[in-house]
Amino acid sequence: MTDFAVASRAPRLPRLRAAWAGAHAPVAGVPRWARTAALIVPFTVLPSSLWRISAVTLHLPIMRDVGPDASGDLPSWMPLELYVVLLSVVSELLAFTAVGLVSTWGEVFPRWVPFLRGRRVPRLLAVVPGALGAIVLTALWTWAAVALVIGRNLAGRPLAADAPLSPDTWQGALAIVAYAPLVAWGPLLAAVTFAYYRRRTRATL
């Protein structure tokens, strides 16, 4: 690595550290349990994201061959490998919003938000999406877990013998382990959203 490359990379590190610290800067009055729960949320999504990218995008031999129609209803211009990466990134970003419910950027709009920078975040603007997301995620992944136990897929049809989440092989067992933490996403988000609502409500009294 040349001296120029080292010099050009060096200024980025403090900025990255500052951005990381700013995204995780806690708000006064947040219960320890709520902060811990919020920080756990992104990690409930991470294993399944890594599994999808490893199996579909990197083609590691950790998933059964699902056949040529694995792309499903994806448009022809969207490669499955790219879709999986985008899906995983979006999932992680959505999960990270839970951290905003215990951090400063969930209380005041950050400087990079046009027209709103520095303004107070309306309480319901965070609570309503958080509550709806918690309900949907809890229902979805609870049903997914129950369906898997009774041998069904999300549509309620019998689980195919060669399904990626079939527990009959080590590949299927690994997939189940990767997706299992998602069951906790909804309940954790619900708890963090409740803590946010209670804290903001008390602050206005």
C-alpha atoms as a PDB file:
ATOM      1  CA  MET A   1       0.000   0.000   0.000  1.00  0.00           C
ATOM      2  CA  THR A   2       1.418   3.397  -1.012  1.00  0.00           C
ATOM      3  CA  ASP A   3       1.865   6.336   1.321  1.00  0.00           C
ATOM      4  CA  PHE A   4      -0.811   8.210  -0.635  1.00  0.00           C
ATOM      5  CA  ALA A   5      -3.338   5.420  -0.120  1.00  0.00           C
ATOM      6  CA  VAL A   6      -2.599   5.315   3.599  1.00  0.00           C
ATOM      7  CA  ALA A   7      -2.897   9.093   3.862  1.00  0.00           C
ATOM      8  CA  SER A   8      -6.176   9.159   1.935  1.00  0.00           C
ATOM      9  CA  ARG A   9      -7.681   6.418   4.097  1.00  0.00           C
ATOM     10  CA  ALA A  10      -6.589   7.868   7.440  1.00  0.00           C
ATOM     11  CA  PRO A  11      -9.029  10.827   7.498  1.00  0.00           C
ATOM     12  CA  ARG A  12     -11.919   8.460   6.830  1.00  0.00           C
ATOM     13  CA  LEU A  13     -11.456   6.510  10.043  1.00  0.00           C
ATOM     14  CA  PRO A  14     -12.317   9.382  12.423  1.00  0.00           C
ATOM     15  CA  ARG A  15     -15.367  10.200  10.296  1.00  0.00           C
ATOM     16  CA  LEU A  16     -16.528   6.595  10.372  1.00  0.00           C
ATOM     17  CA  ARG A  17     -16.027   6.424  14.125  1.00  0.00           C
ATOM     18  CA  ALA A  18     -17.922   9.685  14.566  1.00  0.00           C
ATOM     19  CA  ALA A  19     -20.788   8.448  12.377  1.00  0.00           C
ATOM     20  CA  TRP A  20     -20.935   5.162  14.293  1.00  0.00           C
ATOM     21  CA  ALA A  21     -20.910   6.957  17.640  1.00  0.00           C
ATOM     22  CA  GLY A  22     -23.573   9.391  16.464  1.00  0.00           C
ATOM     23  CA  ALA A  23     -25.844   6.595  15.270  1.00  0.00           C
ATOM     24  CA  HIS A  24     -25.560   4.851  18.646  1.00  0.00           C
ATOM     25  CA  ALA A  25     -25.462   7.883  20.960  1.00  0.00           C
ATOM     26  CA  PRO A  26     -27.952   7.022  23.736  1.00  0.00           C
ATOM     27  CA  VAL A  27     -30.669   9.318  24.984  1.00  0.00           C
ATOM     28  CA  ALA A  28     -30.822  10.187  28.660  1.00  0.00           C
ATOM     29  CA  GLY A  29     -33.504   8.249  30.474  1.00  0.00           C
ATOM     30  CA  VAL A  30     -33.472   5.172  28.242  1.00  0.00           C
ATOM     31  CA  PRO A  31     -33.718   2.034  30.407  1.00  0.00           C
ATOM     32  CA  ARG A  32     -30.767  -0.314  30.113  1.00  0.00           C
ATOM     33  CA  TRP A  33     -33.040  -3.164  29.022  1.00  0.00           C
ATOM     34  CA  ALA A  34     -34.508  -1.068  26.201  1.00  0.00           C
ATOM     35  CA  ARG A  35     -31.095  -0.085  24.891  1.00  0.00           C
ATOM     36  CA  THR A  36     -29.916  -3.692  25.051  1.00  0.00           C
ATOM     37  CA  ALA A  37     -33.044  -4.890  23.229  1.00  0.00           C
ATOM     38  CA  ALA A  38     -32.629  -2.253  20.515  1.00  0.00           C
ATOM     39  CA  LEU A  39     -28.989  -3.187  19.939  1.00  0.00           C
ATOM     40  CA  ILE A  40     -29.932  -6.869  19.675  1.00  0.00           C
ATOM     41  CA  VAL A  41     -32.529  -6.288  16.938  1.00  0.00           C
ATOM     42  CA  PRO A  42     -30.051  -5.940  14.021  1.00  0.00           C
ATOM     43  CA  PHE A  43     -28.361  -9.150  15.145  1.00  0.00           C
ATOM     44  CA  THR A  44     -31.660 -11.049  14.866  1.00  0.00           C
ATOM     45  CA  VAL A  45     -31.631 -10.273  11.136  1.00  0.00           C
ATOM     46  CA  LEU A  46     -27.910 -10.717  10.480  1.00  0.00           C
ATOM     47  CA  PRO A  47     -27.694 -14.560  10.458  1.00  0.00           C
ATOM     48  CA  SER A  48     -30.392 -14.975   7.794  1.00  0.00           C
ATOM     49  CA  SER A  49     -28.871 -12.172   5.716  1.00  0.00           C
ATOM     50  CA  LEU A  50     -25.450 -13.808   5.834  1.00  0.00           C
ATOM     51  CA  TRP A  51     -26.976 -17.193   4.998  1.00  0.00           C
ATOM     52  CA  ARG A  52     -28.841 -15.828   1.951  1.00  0.00           C
ATOM     53  CA  ILE A  53     -25.794 -14.023   0.604  1.00  0.00           C
ATOM     54  CA  SER A  54     -23.547 -17.013   1.214  1.00  0.00           C
ATOM     55  CA  ALA A  55     -25.933 -19.510  -0.359  1.00  0.00           C
ATOM     56  CA  VAL A  56     -27.414 -17.553  -3.265  1.00  0.00           C
ATOM     57  CA  THR A  57     -24.945 -14.787  -4.123  1.00  0.00           C
ATOM     58  CA  LEU A  58     -21.664 -16.504  -3.279  1.00  0.00           C
ATOM     59  CA  HIS A  59     -22.973 -19.970  -4.207  1.00  0.00           C
ATOM     60  CA  LEU A  60     -21.467 -21.664  -1.187  1.00  0.00           C
ATOM     61  CA  PRO A  61     -22.645 -25.294  -0.828  1.00  0.00           C
ATOM     62  CA  ILE A  62     -24.852 -24.662   2.201  1.00  0.00           C
ATOM     63  CA  MET A  63     -28.244 -24.904   0.469  1.00  0.00           C
ATOM     64  CA  ARG A  64     -29.966 -27.597  -1.528  1.00  0.00           C
ATOM     65  CA  ASP A  65     -30.385 -27.075  -5.249  1.00  0.00           C
ATOM     66  CA  VAL A  66     -33.800 -25.420  -5.582  1.00  0.00           C
ATOM     67  CA  GLY A  67     -33.960 -25.725  -9.354  1.00  0.00           C
ATOM     68  CA  PRO A  68     -34.007 -23.258 -12.255  1.00  0.00           C
ATOM     69  CA  ASP A  69     -37.170 -21.440 -11.106  1.00  0.00           C
ATOM     70  CA  ALA A  70     -35.594 -20.125  -7.908  1.00  0.00           C
ATOM     71  CA  SER A  71     -35.993 -16.551  -9.133  1.00  0.00           C
ATOM     72  CA  GLY A  72     -39.771 -16.865  -8.831  1.00  0.00           C
ATOM     73  CA  ASP A  73     -41.556 -13.680  -9.912  1.00  0.00           C
ATOM     74  CA  LEU A  74     -38.417 -11.542 -10.176  1.00  0.00           C
ATOM     75  CA  PRO A  75     -38.201  -9.510 -13.404  1.00  0.00           C
ATOM     76  CA  SER A  76     -35.706 -10.760 -15.960  1.00  0.00           C
ATOM     77  CA  TRP A  77     -33.463  -7.705 -15.476  1.00  0.00           C
ATOM     78  CA  MET A  78     -33.004  -8.410 -11.754  1.00  0.00           C
ATOM     79  CA  PRO A  79     -30.430 -11.152 -11.087  1.00  0.00           C
ATOM     80  CA  LEU A  80     -31.343 -13.303  -8.105  1.00  0.00           C
ATOM     81  CA  GLU A  81     -27.859 -12.773  -6.653  1.00  0.00           C
ATOM     82  CA  LEU A  82     -28.308  -8.992  -6.667  1.00  0.00           C
ATOM     83  CA  TYR A  83     -31.845  -9.220  -5.308  1.00  0.00           C
ATOM     84  CA  VAL A  84     -30.655 -11.261  -2.344  1.00  0.00           C
ATOM     85  CA  VAL A  85     -27.971  -8.684  -1.515  1.00  0.00           C
ATOM     86  CA  LEU A  86     -30.467  -5.807  -1.767  1.00  0.00           C
ATOM     87  CA  LEU A  87     -33.022  -7.697   0.331  1.00  0.00           C
ATOM     88  CA  SER A  88     -30.421  -8.358   3.007  1.00  0.00           C
ATOM     89  CA  VAL A  89     -29.228  -4.741   3.073  1.00  0.00           C
ATOM     90  CA  VAL A  90     -32.782  -3.397   3.296  1.00  0.00           C
ATOM     91  CA  SER A  91     -33.602  -5.883   6.060  1.00  0.00           C
ATOM     92  CA  GLU A  92     -30.588  -4.757   8.068  1.00  0.00           C
ATOM     93  CA  LEU A  93     -31.467  -1.080   7.587  1.00  0.00           C
ATOM     94  CA  LEU A  94     -35.034  -1.706   8.742  1.00  0.00           C
ATOM     95  CA  ALA A  95     -33.765  -3.607  11.761  1.00  0.00           C
ATOM     96  CA  PHE A  96     -31.362  -0.775  12.585  1.00  0.00           C
ATOM     97  CA  THR A  97     -34.252   1.680  12.925  1.00  0.00           C
ATOM     98  CA  ALA A  98     -34.900   0.069  16.314  1.00  0.00           C
ATOM     99  CA  VAL A  99     -31.654   1.644  17.490  1.00  0.00           C
ATOM    100  CA  GLY A 100     -33.133   5.049  16.660  1.00  0.00           C
ATOM    101  CA  LEU A 101     -35.777   4.493  19.332  1.00  0.00           C
ATOM    102  CA  VAL A 102     -33.069   4.646  22.005  1.00  0.00           C
ATOM    103  CA  SER A 103     -30.665   7.056  20.289  1.00  0.00           C
ATOM    104  CA  THR A 104     -30.512  10.786  19.696  1.00  0.00           C
ATOM    105  CA  TRP A 105     -31.521  10.558  16.015  1.00  0.00           C
ATOM    106  CA  GLY A 106     -34.829   9.101  17.135  1.00  0.00           C
ATOM    107  CA  GLU A 107     -35.460  12.247  19.172  1.00  0.00           C
ATOM    108  CA  VAL A 108     -34.115  14.969  16.872  1.00  0.00           C
ATOM    109  CA  PHE A 109     -33.740  14.793  13.076  1.00  0.00           C
ATOM    110  CA  PRO A 110     -30.042  14.520  12.103  1.00  0.00           C
ATOM    111  CA  ARG A 111     -28.278  17.317  10.232  1.00  0.00           C
ATOM    112  CA  TRP A 112     -28.328  15.421   6.927  1.00  0.00           C
ATOM    113  CA  VAL A 113     -32.161  15.371   6.771  1.00  0.00           C
ATOM    114  CA  PRO A 114     -33.257  18.267   4.493  1.00  0.00           C
ATOM    115  CA  PHE A 115     -35.711  20.818   5.917  1.00  0.00           C
ATOM    116  CA  LEU A 116     -36.101  18.865   9.174  1.00  0.00           C
ATOM    117  CA  ARG A 117     -32.561  18.930  10.566  1.00  0.00           C
ATOM    118  CA  GLY A 118     -32.469  19.800  14.246  1.00  0.00           C
ATOM    119  CA  ARG A 119     -36.244  19.569  14.692  1.00  0.00           C
ATOM    120  CA  ARG A 120     -37.919  17.331  17.225  1.00  0.00           C
ATOM    121  CA  VAL A 121     -39.129  14.003  15.818  1.00  0.00           C
ATOM    122  CA  PRO A 122     -42.912  13.781  16.308  1.00  0.00           C
ATOM    123  CA  ARG A 123     -43.655  11.032  18.784  1.00  0.00           C
ATOM    124  CA  LEU A 124     -46.217   9.243  16.620  1.00  0.00           C
ATOM    125  CA  LEU A 125     -43.924   9.361  13.591  1.00  0.00           C
ATOM    126  CA  ALA A 126     -41.736   6.831  15.383  1.00  0.00           C
ATOM    127  CA  VAL A 127     -44.336   5.010  17.483  1.00  0.00           C
ATOM    128  CA  VAL A 128     -46.868   4.166  14.768  1.00  0.00           C
ATOM    129  CA  PRO A 129     -44.405   2.553  12.306  1.00  0.00           C
ATOM    130  CA  GLY A 130     -42.654   0.823  15.194  1.00  0.00           C
ATOM    131  CA  ALA A 131     -45.899  -0.623  16.552  1.00  0.00           C
ATOM    132  CA  LEU A 132     -47.189  -1.689  13.132  1.00  0.00           C
ATOM    133  CA  GLY A 133     -43.835  -3.209  12.260  1.00  0.00           C
ATOM    134  CA  ALA A 134     -43.753  -5.116  15.534  1.00  0.00           C
ATOM    135  CA  ILE A 135     -47.246  -6.542  14.921  1.00  0.00           C
ATOM    136  CA  VAL A 136     -46.498  -7.594  11.348  1.00  0.00           C
ATOM    137  CA  LEU A 137     -43.093  -9.078  12.171  1.00  0.00           C
ATOM    138  CA  THR A 138     -44.387 -10.958  15.195  1.00  0.00           C
ATOM    139  CA  ALA A 139     -47.296 -12.423  13.230  1.00  0.00           C
ATOM    140  CA  LEU A 140     -45.145 -13.291  10.199  1.00  0.00           C
ATOM    141  CA  TRP A 141     -42.247 -15.000  11.933  1.00  0.00           C
ATOM    142  CA  THR A 142     -44.386 -16.678  14.584  1.00  0.00           C
ATOM    143  CA  TRP A 143     -46.498 -18.206  11.822  1.00  0.00           C
ATOM    144  CA  ALA A 144     -43.319 -19.172   9.929  1.00  0.00           C
ATOM    145  CA  ALA A 145     -42.031 -21.010  12.997  1.00  0.00           C
ATOM    146  CA  VAL A 146     -45.358 -22.743  13.648  1.00  0.00           C
ATOM    147  CA  ALA A 147     -45.733 -23.671   9.973  1.00  0.00           C
ATOM    148  CA  LEU A 148     -42.259 -25.188   9.931  1.00  0.00           C
ATOM    149  CA  VAL A 149     -43.015 -27.268  13.026  1.00  0.00           C
ATOM    150  CA  ILE A 150     -46.192 -28.671  11.452  1.00  0.00           C
ATOM    151  CA  GLY A 151     -44.500 -29.225   8.085  1.00  0.00           C
ATOM    152  CA  ARG A 152     -46.061 -26.342   6.162  1.00  0.00           C
ATOM    153  CA  ASN A 153     -44.732 -23.379   4.204  1.00  0.00           C
ATOM    154  CA  LEU A 154     -45.841 -19.751   4.633  1.00  0.00           C
ATOM    155  CA  ALA A 155     -48.768 -20.325   2.269  1.00  0.00           C
ATOM    156  CA  GLY A 156     -49.980 -23.211   4.423  1.00  0.00           C
ATOM    157  CA  ARG A 157     -49.153 -25.893   1.869  1.00  0.00           C
ATOM    158  CA  PRO A 158     -47.188 -29.029   2.820  1.00  0.00           C
ATOM    159  CA  LEU A 159     -43.459 -28.389   2.962  1.00  0.00           C
ATOM    160  CA  ALA A 160     -41.690 -29.908  -0.031  1.00  0.00           C
ATOM    161  CA  ALA A 161     -39.071 -32.544   0.706  1.00  0.00           C
ATOM    162  CA  ASP A 162     -36.407 -30.477  -1.075  1.00  0.00           C
ATOM    163  CA  ALA A 163     -37.357 -27.140   0.529  1.00  0.00           C
ATOM    164  CA  PRO A 164     -34.350 -25.082   1.713  1.00  0.00           C
ATOM    165  CA  LEU A 165     -35.679 -25.042   5.297  1.00  0.00           C
ATOM    166  CA  SER A 166     -36.445 -28.749   5.470  1.00  0.00           C
ATOM    167  CA  PRO A 167     -34.743 -30.125   8.614  1.00  0.00           C
ATOM    168  CA  ASP A 168     -33.923 -33.461   6.997  1.00  0.00           C
ATOM    169  CA  THR A 169     -30.394 -32.430   5.983  1.00  0.00           C
ATOM    170  CA  TRP A 170     -27.609 -30.408   7.555  1.00  0.00           C
ATOM    171  CA  GLN A 171     -28.178 -27.680   4.948  1.00  0.00           C
ATOM    172  CA  GLY A 172     -31.802 -27.368   5.995  1.00  0.00           C
ATOM    173  CA  ALA A 173     -30.897 -27.413   9.690  1.00  0.00           C
ATOM    174  CA  LEU A 174     -28.337 -24.656   9.095  1.00  0.00           C
ATOM    175  CA  ALA A 175     -30.963 -22.560   7.307  1.00  0.00           C
ATOM    176  CA  ILE A 176     -33.376 -23.008  10.221  1.00  0.00           C
ATOM    177  CA  VAL A 177     -30.695 -21.927  12.688  1.00  0.00           C
ATOM    178  CA  ALA A 178     -30.008 -18.839  10.564  1.00  0.00           C
ATOM    179  CA  TYR A 179     -33.664 -17.844  10.347  1.00  0.00           C
ATOM    180  CA  ALA A 180     -34.689 -18.742  13.912  1.00  0.00           C
ATOM    181  CA  PRO A 181     -33.544 -15.416  15.479  1.00  0.00           C
ATOM    182  CA  LEU A 182     -36.065 -13.568  13.302  1.00  0.00           C
ATOM    183  CA  VAL A 183     -38.799 -14.806  15.652  1.00  0.00           C
ATOM    184  CA  ALA A 184     -37.444 -12.357  18.248  1.00  0.00           C
ATOM    185  CA  TRP A 185     -37.425  -9.326  15.921  1.00  0.00           C
ATOM    186  CA  GLY A 186     -41.095  -8.388  16.399  1.00  0.00           C
ATOM    187  CA  PRO A 187     -41.291  -8.790  20.201  1.00  0.00           C
ATOM    188  CA  LEU A 188     -38.018  -6.905  20.720  1.00  0.00           C
ATOM    189  CA  LEU A 189     -39.208  -4.066  18.484  1.00  0.00           C
ATOM    190  CA  ALA A 190     -42.517  -3.957  20.375  1.00  0.00           C
ATOM    191  CA  ALA A 191     -40.707  -3.649  23.705  1.00  0.00           C
ATOM    192  CA  VAL A 192     -38.389  -0.900  22.436  1.00  0.00           C
ATOM    193  CA  THR A 193     -41.300   0.984  20.847  1.00  0.00           C
ATOM    194  CA  PHE A 194     -43.243   0.838  24.110  1.00  0.00           C
ATOM    195  CA  ALA A 195     -40.239   2.163  26.028  1.00  0.00           C
ATOM    196  CA  TYR A 196     -39.881   4.991  23.494  1.00  0.00           C
ATOM    197  CA  TYR A 197     -43.561   5.902  23.753  1.00  0.00           C
ATOM    198  CA  ARG A 198     -43.524   5.882  27.549  1.00  0.00           C
ATOM    199  CA  ARG A 199     -40.371   8.004  27.702  1.00  0.00           C
ATOM    200  CA  ARG A 200     -41.623  10.572  25.205  1.00  0.00           C
ATOM    201  CA  THR A 201     -45.049  10.722  26.880  1.00  0.00           C
ATOM    202  CA  ARG A 202     -43.516  11.384  30.288  1.00  0.00           C
ATOM    203  CA  ALA A 203     -41.318  14.104  28.768  1.00  0.00           C
ATOM    204  CA  THR A 204     -44.405  16.023  27.606  1.00  0.00           C
ATOM    205  CA  LEU A 205     -46.208  15.910  30.953  1.00  0.00           C
END
